[in-house]
């Protein structure tokens, strides 16, 4: 099976812009979670989608949003980018969600100038 | 919400020695504890996990122990090898819909040949 894929891999934006990141889970996986990874902060949970529904959300401002499509692919959007949004954004998938092994994608490295 | 603390943040050991990384969690409802290894520039990958009904689990040179009373769990790597050099993350989750994992801030392990 192909692994979790994310596009784009690298992105440079300026403050105030918005960005959309994409994640394609492993075939058959219906749960997709998103994480922000920054040095010193580790991985911080953004949100999780299962069967096109957001089931859980972390403590991030409303500028961070996401969605999931019927084929389980997911997108996350960050509006009005701030310098502090520079990070590696990782998505992870598993079959049914709860407490199963998560398989991570390679991440999208976002740099906000 | 859950808070996971991880120590040490950096660890250097001689090849062949053992390495121990410790994590504590705050919410007694957490019952699943995976450990991830992230090599430089790569995605996090699950190396071992433990559920709260088990006190210890081993997989070759890697073992994880869990003390539910004290709310801490540890990763033990024996006979370390240079390829063990990576950042290790612990995580905790509860048995609830939404698949939210709380991660520690990571331990950068360097194995000196």
mmCIF file of C-alpha atoms in Angstrom, chain A:
data_model
loop_
_atom_site.group_PDB
_atom_site.id
_atom_site.type_symbol
_atom_site.label_atom_id
_atom_site.label_comp_id
_atom_site.label_asym_id
_atom_site.label_seq_id
_atom_site.Cartn_x
_atom_site.Cartn_y
_atom_site.Cartn_z
ATOM 1 C CA UNK A 1 0.000 0.000 0.000
ATOM 2 C CA UNK A 2 1.125 3.514 -0.668
ATOM 3 C CA UNK A 3 1.844 5.530 2.447
ATOM 4 C CA UNK A 4 0.319 8.786 3.566
ATOM 5 C CA UNK A 5 1.147 11.554 1.135
ATOM 6 C CA UNK A 6 1.100 15.300 1.622
ATOM 7 C CA UNK A 7 1.303 18.135 -0.827
ATOM 8 C CA UNK A 8 3.005 20.440 -1.204
ATOM 9 C CA UNK A 9 6.158 19.421 0.643
ATOM 10 C CA UNK A 10 7.466 22.950 0.995
ATOM 11 C CA UNK A 11 5.728 26.281 0.948
ATOM 12 C CA UNK A 12 6.767 29.867 1.433
ATOM 13 C CA UNK A 13 4.118 32.463 2.145
ATOM 14 C CA UNK A 14 3.998 35.987 3.494
ATOM 15 C CA UNK A 15 2.109 37.281 6.485
ATOM 16 C CA UNK A 16 -1.579 37.795 5.865
ATOM 17 C CA UNK A 17 -1.829 35.239 3.083
ATOM 18 C CA UNK A 18 -3.721 32.003 3.364
ATOM 19 C CA UNK A 19 -2.588 28.482 2.598
ATOM 20 C CA UNK A 20 -4.182 25.118 1.890
ATOM 21 C CA UNK A 21 -2.384 21.870 2.603
ATOM 22 C CA UNK A 22 -3.485 18.476 1.361
ATOM 23 C CA UNK A 23 -3.228 14.991 2.824
ATOM 24 C CA UNK A 24 -4.054 11.680 1.174
ATOM 25 C CA UNK A 25 -4.358 8.858 3.701
ATOM 26 C CA UNK A 26 -3.455 5.246 3.210
ATOM 27 C CA UNK A 27 -6.109 3.492 1.154
ATOM 28 C CA UNK A 28 -8.873 2.252 3.455
ATOM 29 C CA UNK A 29 -8.026 4.637 6.254
ATOM 30 C CA UNK A 30 -10.912 6.868 7.238
ATOM 31 C CA UNK A 31 -9.391 8.871 10.084
ATOM 32 C CA UNK A 32 -7.061 11.762 9.339
ATOM 33 C CA UNK A 33 -5.420 13.848 12.034
ATOM 34 C CA UNK A 34 -3.383 16.998 11.612
ATOM 35 C CA UNK A 35 -0.474 18.137 13.772
ATOM 36 C CA UNK A 36 1.740 21.182 13.931
ATOM 37 C CA UNK A 37 5.369 20.438 14.743
ATOM 38 C CA UNK A 38 7.701 23.179 15.913
ATOM 39 C CA UNK A 39 11.073 22.990 17.673
ATOM 40 C CA UNK A 40 10.572 22.884 21.409
ATOM 41 C CA UNK A 41 6.815 22.361 21.192
ATOM 42 C CA UNK A 42 6.770 18.892 19.764
ATOM 43 C CA UNK A 43 3.653 17.780 17.936
ATOM 44 C CA UNK A 44 0.501 19.669 18.719
ATOM 45 C CA UNK A 45 -2.865 18.312 17.708
ATOM 46 C CA UNK A 46 -4.893 20.475 15.350
ATOM 47 C CA UNK A 47 -7.950 18.376 14.495
ATOM 48 C CA UNK A 48 -9.156 14.964 13.454
ATOM 49 C CA UNK A 49 -11.596 13.993 10.745
ATOM 50 C CA UNK A 50 -13.455 10.751 10.325
ATOM 51 C CA UNK A 51 -15.945 10.069 7.547
ATOM 52 C CA UNK A 52 -16.002 13.741 6.575
ATOM 53 C CA UNK A 53 -16.792 14.884 10.122
ATOM 54 C CA UNK A 54 -14.529 16.750 12.474
ATOM 55 C CA UNK A 55 -14.595 14.743 15.682
ATOM 56 C CA UNK A 56 -11.996 16.567 17.695
ATOM 57 C CA UNK A 57 -10.178 19.866 17.680
ATOM 58 C CA UNK A 58 -7.089 21.087 19.490
ATOM 59 C CA UNK A 59 -6.426 24.500 20.965
ATOM 60 C CA UNK A 60 -5.707 26.465 17.852
ATOM 61 C CA UNK A 61 -7.370 29.697 16.717
ATOM 62 C CA UNK A 62 -10.183 29.690 14.214
ATOM 63 C CA UNK A 63 -7.716 30.666 11.471
ATOM 64 C CA UNK A 64 -6.917 26.967 11.318
ATOM 65 C CA UNK A 65 -9.617 24.919 9.657
ATOM 66 C CA UNK A 66 -9.929 21.676 7.804
ATOM 67 C CA UNK A 67 -12.192 19.381 5.920
ATOM 68 C CA UNK A 68 -12.347 15.840 4.693
ATOM 69 C CA UNK A 69 -13.730 14.576 1.431
ATOM 70 C CA UNK A 70 -15.705 11.435 0.709
ATOM 71 C CA UNK A 71 -12.529 9.660 -0.452
ATOM 72 C CA UNK A 72 -10.967 10.433 2.975
ATOM 73 C CA UNK A 73 -8.517 12.934 1.557
ATOM 74 C CA UNK A 74 -8.212 15.909 3.836
ATOM 75 C CA UNK A 75 -7.211 19.518 3.542
ATOM 76 C CA UNK A 76 -6.288 22.051 6.143
ATOM 77 C CA UNK A 77 -6.432 25.771 5.646
ATOM 78 C CA UNK A 78 -4.687 28.526 7.522
ATOM 79 C CA UNK A 79 -5.948 32.031 6.889
ATOM 80 C CA UNK A 80 -4.260 35.326 7.692
ATOM 81 C CA UNK A 81 -0.877 33.710 8.181
ATOM 82 C CA UNK A 82 1.356 34.855 11.015
ATOM 83 C CA UNK A 83 5.104 34.424 11.405
ATOM 84 C CA UNK A 84 4.457 31.964 14.229
ATOM 85 C CA UNK A 85 2.619 29.642 11.866
ATOM 86 C CA UNK A 86 5.945 28.600 10.374
ATOM 87 C CA UNK A 87 6.162 24.912 11.152
ATOM 88 C CA UNK A 88 6.084 21.396 9.824
ATOM 89 C CA UNK A 89 2.478 20.306 9.360
ATOM 90 C CA UNK A 90 2.002 16.573 9.617
ATOM 91 C CA UNK A 91 -1.037 14.537 8.888
ATOM 92 C CA UNK A 92 -1.579 11.000 10.108
ATOM 93 C CA UNK A 93 -4.115 8.381 9.184
ATOM 94 C CA UNK A 94 -5.505 5.163 10.519
ATOM 95 C CA UNK A 95 -8.462 2.940 9.734
ATOM 96 C CA UNK A 96 -11.076 3.687 12.295
ATOM 97 C CA UNK A 97 -9.570 6.275 14.540
ATOM 98 C CA UNK A 98 -9.504 5.572 18.198
ATOM 99 C CA UNK A 99 -6.172 4.484 19.549
ATOM 100 C CA UNK A 100 -4.981 2.661 16.508
ATOM 101 C CA UNK A 101 -1.498 3.061 15.149
ATOM 102 C CA UNK A 102 -1.202 6.350 13.314
ATOM 103 C CA UNK A 103 0.785 6.491 10.107
ATOM 104 C CA UNK A 104 2.321 9.847 9.427
ATOM 105 C CA UNK A 105 2.868 11.596 6.156
ATOM 106 C CA UNK A 106 6.157 13.316 5.296
ATOM 107 C CA UNK A 107 4.781 16.702 6.259
ATOM 108 C CA UNK A 108 4.502 20.100 4.641
ATOM 109 C CA UNK A 109 7.106 22.581 5.766
ATOM 110 C CA UNK A 110 5.562 26.044 5.809
ATOM 111 C CA UNK A 111 7.660 29.155 6.092
ATOM 112 C CA UNK A 112 5.888 32.450 6.681
ATOM 113 C CA UNK A 113 7.913 35.562 5.910
#
